[in-house]
XYZ file of C-alpha atoms in Angstrom:
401
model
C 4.525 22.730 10.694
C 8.738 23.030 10.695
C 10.430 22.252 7.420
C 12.168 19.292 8.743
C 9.241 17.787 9.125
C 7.859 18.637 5.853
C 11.681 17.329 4.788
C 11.053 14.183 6.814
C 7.443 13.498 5.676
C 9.003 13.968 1.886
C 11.937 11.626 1.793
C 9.863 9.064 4.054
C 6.963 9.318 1.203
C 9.129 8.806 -1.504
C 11.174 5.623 -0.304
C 7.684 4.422 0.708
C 6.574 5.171 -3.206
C 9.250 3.312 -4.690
C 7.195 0.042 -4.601
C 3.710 1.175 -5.353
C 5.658 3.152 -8.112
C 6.898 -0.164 -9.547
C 3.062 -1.562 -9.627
C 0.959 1.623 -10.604
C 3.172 2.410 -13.670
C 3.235 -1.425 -14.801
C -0.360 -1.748 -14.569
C -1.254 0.183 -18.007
C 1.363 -2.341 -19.477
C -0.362 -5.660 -18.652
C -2.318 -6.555 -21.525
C 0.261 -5.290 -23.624
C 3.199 -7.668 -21.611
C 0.799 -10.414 -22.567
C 0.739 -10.121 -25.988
C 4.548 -9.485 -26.411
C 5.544 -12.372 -24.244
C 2.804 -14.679 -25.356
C 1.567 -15.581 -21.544
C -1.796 -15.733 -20.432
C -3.833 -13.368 -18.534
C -3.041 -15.703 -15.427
C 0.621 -15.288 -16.139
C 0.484 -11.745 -16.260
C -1.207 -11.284 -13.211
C 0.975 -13.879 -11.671
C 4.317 -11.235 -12.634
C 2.392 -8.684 -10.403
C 1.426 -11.057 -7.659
C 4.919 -11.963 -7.093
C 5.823 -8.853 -6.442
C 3.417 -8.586 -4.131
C 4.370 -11.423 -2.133
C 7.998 -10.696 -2.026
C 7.502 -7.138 -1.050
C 5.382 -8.403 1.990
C 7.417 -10.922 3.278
C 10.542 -9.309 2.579
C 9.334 -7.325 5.220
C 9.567 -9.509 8.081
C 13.566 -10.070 7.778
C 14.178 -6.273 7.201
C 12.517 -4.784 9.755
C 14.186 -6.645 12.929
C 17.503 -5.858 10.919
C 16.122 -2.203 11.439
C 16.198 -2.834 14.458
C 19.562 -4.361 14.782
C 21.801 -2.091 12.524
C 19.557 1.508 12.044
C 17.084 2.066 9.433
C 19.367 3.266 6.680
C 21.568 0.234 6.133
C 19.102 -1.524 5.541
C 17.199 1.046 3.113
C 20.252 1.547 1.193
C 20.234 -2.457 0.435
C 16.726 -2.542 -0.363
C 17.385 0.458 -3.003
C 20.120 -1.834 -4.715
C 17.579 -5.264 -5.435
C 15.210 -2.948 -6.354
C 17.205 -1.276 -9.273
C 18.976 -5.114 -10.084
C 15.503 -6.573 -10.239
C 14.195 -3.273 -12.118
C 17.024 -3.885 -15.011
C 16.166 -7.297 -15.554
C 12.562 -6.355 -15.553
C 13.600 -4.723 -18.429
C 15.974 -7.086 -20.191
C 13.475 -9.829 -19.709
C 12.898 -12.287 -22.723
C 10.392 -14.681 -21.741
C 7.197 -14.309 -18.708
C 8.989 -16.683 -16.629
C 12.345 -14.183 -16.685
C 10.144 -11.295 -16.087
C 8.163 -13.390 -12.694
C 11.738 -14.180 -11.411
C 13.285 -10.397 -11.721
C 10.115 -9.220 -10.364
C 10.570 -11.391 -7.081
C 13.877 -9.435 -6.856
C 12.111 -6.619 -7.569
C 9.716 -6.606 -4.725
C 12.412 -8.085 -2.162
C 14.336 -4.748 -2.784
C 10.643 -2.601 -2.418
C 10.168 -4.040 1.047
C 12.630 -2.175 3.002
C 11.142 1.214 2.022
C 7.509 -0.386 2.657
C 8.647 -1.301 6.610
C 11.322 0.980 7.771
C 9.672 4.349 7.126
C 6.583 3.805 9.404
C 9.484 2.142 12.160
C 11.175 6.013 11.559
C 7.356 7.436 12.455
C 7.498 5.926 15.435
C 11.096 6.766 15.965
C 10.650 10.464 15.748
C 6.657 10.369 16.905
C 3.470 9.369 19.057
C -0.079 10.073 19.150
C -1.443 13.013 16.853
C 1.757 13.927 15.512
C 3.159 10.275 14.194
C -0.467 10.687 12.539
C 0.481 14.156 11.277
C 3.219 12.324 9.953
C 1.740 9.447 8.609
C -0.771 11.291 6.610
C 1.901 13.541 5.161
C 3.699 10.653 4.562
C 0.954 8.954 2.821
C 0.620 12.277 0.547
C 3.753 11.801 -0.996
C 2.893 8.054 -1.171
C 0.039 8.385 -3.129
C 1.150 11.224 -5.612
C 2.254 7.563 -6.816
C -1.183 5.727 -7.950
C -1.935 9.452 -9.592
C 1.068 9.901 -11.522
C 2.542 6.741 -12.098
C -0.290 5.320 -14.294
C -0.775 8.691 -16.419
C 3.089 8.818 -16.647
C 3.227 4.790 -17.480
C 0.760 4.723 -20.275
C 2.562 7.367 -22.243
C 5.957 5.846 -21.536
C 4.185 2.372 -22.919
C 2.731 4.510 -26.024
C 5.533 6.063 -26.872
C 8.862 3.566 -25.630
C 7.086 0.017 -25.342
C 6.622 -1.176 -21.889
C 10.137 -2.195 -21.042
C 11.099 1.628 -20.838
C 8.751 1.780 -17.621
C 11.138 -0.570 -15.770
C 13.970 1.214 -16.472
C 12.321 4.825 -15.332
C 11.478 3.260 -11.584
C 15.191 2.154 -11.844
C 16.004 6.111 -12.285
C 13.407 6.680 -9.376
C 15.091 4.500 -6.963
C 18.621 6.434 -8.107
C 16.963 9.114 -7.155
C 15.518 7.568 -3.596
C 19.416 6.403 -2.835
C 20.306 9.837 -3.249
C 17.672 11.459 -1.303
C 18.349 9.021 1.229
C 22.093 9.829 1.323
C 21.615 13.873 1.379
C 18.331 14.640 3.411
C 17.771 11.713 6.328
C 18.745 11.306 9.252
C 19.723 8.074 11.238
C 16.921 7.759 13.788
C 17.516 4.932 15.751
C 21.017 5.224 16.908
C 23.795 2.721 18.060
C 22.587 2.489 22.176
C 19.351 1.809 21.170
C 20.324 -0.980 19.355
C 21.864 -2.975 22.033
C 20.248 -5.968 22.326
C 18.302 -6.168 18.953
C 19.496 -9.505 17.060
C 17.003 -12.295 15.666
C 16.486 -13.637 18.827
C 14.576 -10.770 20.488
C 13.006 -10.483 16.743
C 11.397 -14.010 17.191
C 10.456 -13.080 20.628
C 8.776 -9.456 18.988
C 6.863 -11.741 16.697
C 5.861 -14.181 19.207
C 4.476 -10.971 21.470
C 2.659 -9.554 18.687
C 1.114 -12.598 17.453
C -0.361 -12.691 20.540
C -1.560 -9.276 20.810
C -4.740 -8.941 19.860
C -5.226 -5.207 20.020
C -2.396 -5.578 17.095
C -3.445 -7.986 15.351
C -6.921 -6.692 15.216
C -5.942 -2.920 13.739
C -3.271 -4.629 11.540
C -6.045 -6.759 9.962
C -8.577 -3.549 9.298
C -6.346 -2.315 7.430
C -5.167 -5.158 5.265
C -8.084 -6.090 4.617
C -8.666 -2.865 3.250
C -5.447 -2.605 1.083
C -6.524 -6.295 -0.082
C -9.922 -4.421 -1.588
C -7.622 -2.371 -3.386
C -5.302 -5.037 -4.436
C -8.407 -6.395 -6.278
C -8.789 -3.828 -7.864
C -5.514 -3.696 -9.205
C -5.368 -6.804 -10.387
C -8.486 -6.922 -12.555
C -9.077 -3.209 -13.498
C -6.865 -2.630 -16.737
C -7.971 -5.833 -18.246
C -11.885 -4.829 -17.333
C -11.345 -0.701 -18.118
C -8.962 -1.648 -21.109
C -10.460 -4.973 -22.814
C -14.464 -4.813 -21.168
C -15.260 -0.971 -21.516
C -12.684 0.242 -24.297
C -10.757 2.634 -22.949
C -6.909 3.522 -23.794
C -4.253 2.968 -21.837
C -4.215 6.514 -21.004
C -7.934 7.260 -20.142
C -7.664 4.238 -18.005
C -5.189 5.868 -15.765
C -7.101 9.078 -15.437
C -9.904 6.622 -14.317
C -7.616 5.197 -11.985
C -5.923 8.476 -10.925
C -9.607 9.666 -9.901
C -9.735 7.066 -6.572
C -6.143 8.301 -5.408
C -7.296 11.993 -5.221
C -10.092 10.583 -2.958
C -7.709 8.569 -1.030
C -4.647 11.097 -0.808
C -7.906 13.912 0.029
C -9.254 12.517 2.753
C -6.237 11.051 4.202
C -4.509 14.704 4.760
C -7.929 15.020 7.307
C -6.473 12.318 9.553
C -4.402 14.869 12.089
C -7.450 17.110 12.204
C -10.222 14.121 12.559
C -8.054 12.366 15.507
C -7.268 15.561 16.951
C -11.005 16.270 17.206
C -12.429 12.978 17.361
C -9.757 10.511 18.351
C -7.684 7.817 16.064
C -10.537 5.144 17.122
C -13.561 6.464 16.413
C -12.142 8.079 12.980
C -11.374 4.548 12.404
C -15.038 3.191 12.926
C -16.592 5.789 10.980
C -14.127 5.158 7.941
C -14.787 2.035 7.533
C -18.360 1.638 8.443
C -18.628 4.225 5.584
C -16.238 2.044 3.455
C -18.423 -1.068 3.743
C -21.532 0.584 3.349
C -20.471 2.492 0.025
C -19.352 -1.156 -1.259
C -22.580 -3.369 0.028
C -24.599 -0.430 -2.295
C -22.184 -0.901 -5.554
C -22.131 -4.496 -5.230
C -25.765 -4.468 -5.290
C -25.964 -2.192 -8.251
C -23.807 -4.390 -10.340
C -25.386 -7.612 -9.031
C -28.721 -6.297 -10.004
C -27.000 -6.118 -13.980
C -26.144 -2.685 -13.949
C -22.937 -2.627 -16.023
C -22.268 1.111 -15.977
C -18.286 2.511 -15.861
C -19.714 5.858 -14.461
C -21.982 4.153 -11.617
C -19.066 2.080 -10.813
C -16.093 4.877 -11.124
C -18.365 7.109 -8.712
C -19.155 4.571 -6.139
C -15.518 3.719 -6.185
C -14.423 7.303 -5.852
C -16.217 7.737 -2.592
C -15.520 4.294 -1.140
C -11.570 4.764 -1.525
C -12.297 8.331 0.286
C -13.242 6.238 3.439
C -10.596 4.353 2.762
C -7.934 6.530 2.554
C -8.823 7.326 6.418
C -8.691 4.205 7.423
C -4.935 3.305 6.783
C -2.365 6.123 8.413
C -5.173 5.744 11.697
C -4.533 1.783 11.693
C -0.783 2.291 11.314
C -0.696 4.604 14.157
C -2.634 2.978 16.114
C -0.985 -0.392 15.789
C 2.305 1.051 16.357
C 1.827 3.383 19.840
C 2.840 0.648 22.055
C 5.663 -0.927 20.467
C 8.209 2.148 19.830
C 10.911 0.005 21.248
C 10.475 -2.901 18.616
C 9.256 -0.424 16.191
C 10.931 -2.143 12.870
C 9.756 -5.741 13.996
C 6.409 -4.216 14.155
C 6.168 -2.249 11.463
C 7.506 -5.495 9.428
C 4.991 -7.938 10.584
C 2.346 -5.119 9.769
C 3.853 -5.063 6.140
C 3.817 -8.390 6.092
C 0.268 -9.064 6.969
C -0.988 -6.317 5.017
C 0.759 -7.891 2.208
C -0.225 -11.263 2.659
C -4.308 -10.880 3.213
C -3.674 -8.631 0.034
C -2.249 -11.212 -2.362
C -4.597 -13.820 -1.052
C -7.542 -11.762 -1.831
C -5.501 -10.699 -5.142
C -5.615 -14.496 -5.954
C -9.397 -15.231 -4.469
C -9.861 -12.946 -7.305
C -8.151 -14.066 -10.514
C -9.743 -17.459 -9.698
C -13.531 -15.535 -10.702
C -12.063 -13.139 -12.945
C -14.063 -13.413 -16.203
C -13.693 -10.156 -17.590
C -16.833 -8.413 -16.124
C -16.262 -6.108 -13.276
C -19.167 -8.687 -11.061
C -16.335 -10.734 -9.536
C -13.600 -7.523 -8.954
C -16.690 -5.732 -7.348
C -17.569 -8.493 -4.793
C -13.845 -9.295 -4.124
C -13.820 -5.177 -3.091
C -17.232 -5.555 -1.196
C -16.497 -8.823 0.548
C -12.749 -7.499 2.127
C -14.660 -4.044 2.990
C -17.254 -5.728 5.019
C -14.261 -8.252 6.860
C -12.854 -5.122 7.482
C -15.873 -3.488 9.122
C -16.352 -7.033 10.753
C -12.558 -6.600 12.401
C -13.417 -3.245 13.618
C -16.412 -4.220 15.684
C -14.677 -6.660 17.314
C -11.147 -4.812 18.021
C -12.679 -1.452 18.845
C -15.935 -2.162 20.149
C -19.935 -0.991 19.502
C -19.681 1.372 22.737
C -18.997 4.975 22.989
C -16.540 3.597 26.210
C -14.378 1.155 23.472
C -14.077 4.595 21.109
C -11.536 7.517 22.114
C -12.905 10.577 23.733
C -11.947 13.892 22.229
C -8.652 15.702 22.815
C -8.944 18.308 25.223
């Protein structure tokens, strides 16, 4: 493996990170933004769900503009909402303030959401763009490992307005990175003839794609299980089972390492298997790890270590299933690469924050309702897979030669 692509996979993971940066730190914070701003638990959850939204649909305007001007225009843009919303993040006096900087916030995170996996495709195909990806999603996930550790200490020691002004810093230092160590990768002749128009026209061919539409969903519907999670699990870790700030992030630290684990097996499992069947195998093993925990809890089983285990290897799955969907997704559409990878984004980001808000609706402070929000998306997601890749060995990829 070269160092440029080591170099590439780096910068590429990091502008990816700056988002999921902005959510993992914050999450440690919640019940403490509550009390400070006097605003509900609905509130609260409302300042992350925001961000959520305008991340994923920020995507679908920056990725045909991708397309039309290069990918680091656009990236450089993103970078600058992202530290103006991450400054008033920090200045903000009431819930409502914080909600609307937050929107600004995750505008500015949506350009290094959907223009990385359009510079995948750019540079890569096949087995290598999932080389890539997984590499990629390495340095993405060093963010739900360090970013919570890193964000409960800043909120112990600095309050947590500090932890909006240390993403700022990180997205200083994404601009810079950007500016120093990348490439552009889609260069002015292919350009010609990218404007809104053919954008619409992208959209309107991938809407009707089904093959697309079918590995896109898999996936968000897995990243919506994990979006539940999110939401509910300080307040249950935090305010149901007692733990600190700070033991709560080792807790949620534990499912990256599964995640970022198992997805650095994707080259090797797709070069020895093929991207399909890794995919069927993930997350047949990802719905039946959450079917068994749901059961557990249903039963009245209230146990953090029973729960924190079954999680652990469920997010393992998991962690295959999203750099094979991505690829996947992508392979035929390398000449509207940033439209696709935005309406991807998008979707991911829109089944997330509807499961996100399924969720809250049932959230009553016992893990029950976070648990079957999990199982429920895992299972759609198995559902999705049977019917976009098929029960026979003939819908599943042979083995490389």
């Amino acid at each position: 493996m070269s160092p440029k692509f080591l170099r590439i996979a780096v910068v590429l993971g990091l502008l990816s990170a700056i988002g999921p940066f902005a959510i993992d730190m914050y999450l440690p914070a919640l019940p403490s933004i509550g009390t400070d701003l006097h605003a509900g638990t609905a509130a609260v959850q409302m300042s992350l769900l925001i961000f959520f939204l305008s991340m994923g649909f920020g995507q679908i305007v920056v990725g045909p503009i991708s397309d039309m001007v290069g990918r680091k225009l656009p990236l450089y843009g993103g970078l600058a909402l992202f530290m103006a919303g991450g400054i008033g993040s920090a200045m903000a006096p009431t819930i409502e303030w914080l909600i609307a900087f937050r929107f600004l916030q995750g505008l500015g995170a949506s350009a290094g959401m959907a223009i990385p996996r359009a510079i995948v495709r750019d540079l890569h195909t096949g087995n290598e763009a999932a080389k890539l990806m997984s590499l990629l999603m390495l340095v993405f996930s060093v963010s739900p490992i360090l970013a919570p550790l890193t964000g409960s200490q800043i909120i112990e020691n600095f309050g947590w307005r500090a932890v909006f002004w240390t993403v700022t810093g990180a997205a200083v230092l994404a601009t810079i990175l950007l500016a120093t160590s990348l490439k552009e990768t889609r260069p002015a002749e292919e350009r010609v003839g990218s404007s809104f128009g053919t954008a619409l026209a992208g959209y309107r061919f991938l809407m009707g794609d089904r093959n697309f539409l079918g590995l896109v969903a898999i996936a968000g519907f897995g990243i919506a299980s994990f979006f539940v999670y999110l939401s509910s699990s300080s307040f249950i870790l935090i305010d149901h089972y007692g733990l600190s700030p700070s033991v709560y992030s080792v807790f949620f630290s534990i499912n990256a390492v599964a995640f970022i684990g198992m997805s650095q097996l994707t080259g090797l499992l797709s070069e020895r298997f093929g991207l399909k069947r890794v995919v069927w195998v993930a997350v047949t093993g990802y719905a039946t790890t959450m079917v068994v925990l749901f059961a557990i809890i249903a039963t009245g089983v209230d146990r953090l270590d029973v729960t924190a285990a079954l999680l652990f290897v469920g997010y393992g799955f998991l962690g295959l299933v999203i750099p094979t969907t991505s690829v996947l997704a992508m392979e035929e559409h390398g000449e509207i690469a940033g439209t696709a990878s935005a309406l991807m984004g998008t979707l991911h980001f829109a089944i997330g924050a509807l499961a996100m808000g399924v969720a809250g609706v049932f959230f009553d402070g016992t893990p029950l309702p976070m648990v079957a929000g999990i199982t429920l998306c895992a299972v759609i997601s198995f559902a999705l897979a049977k019917v976009t890749l098929g029960r026979s060995r003939e819908a599943v990829e042979a083995p490389a030669e």
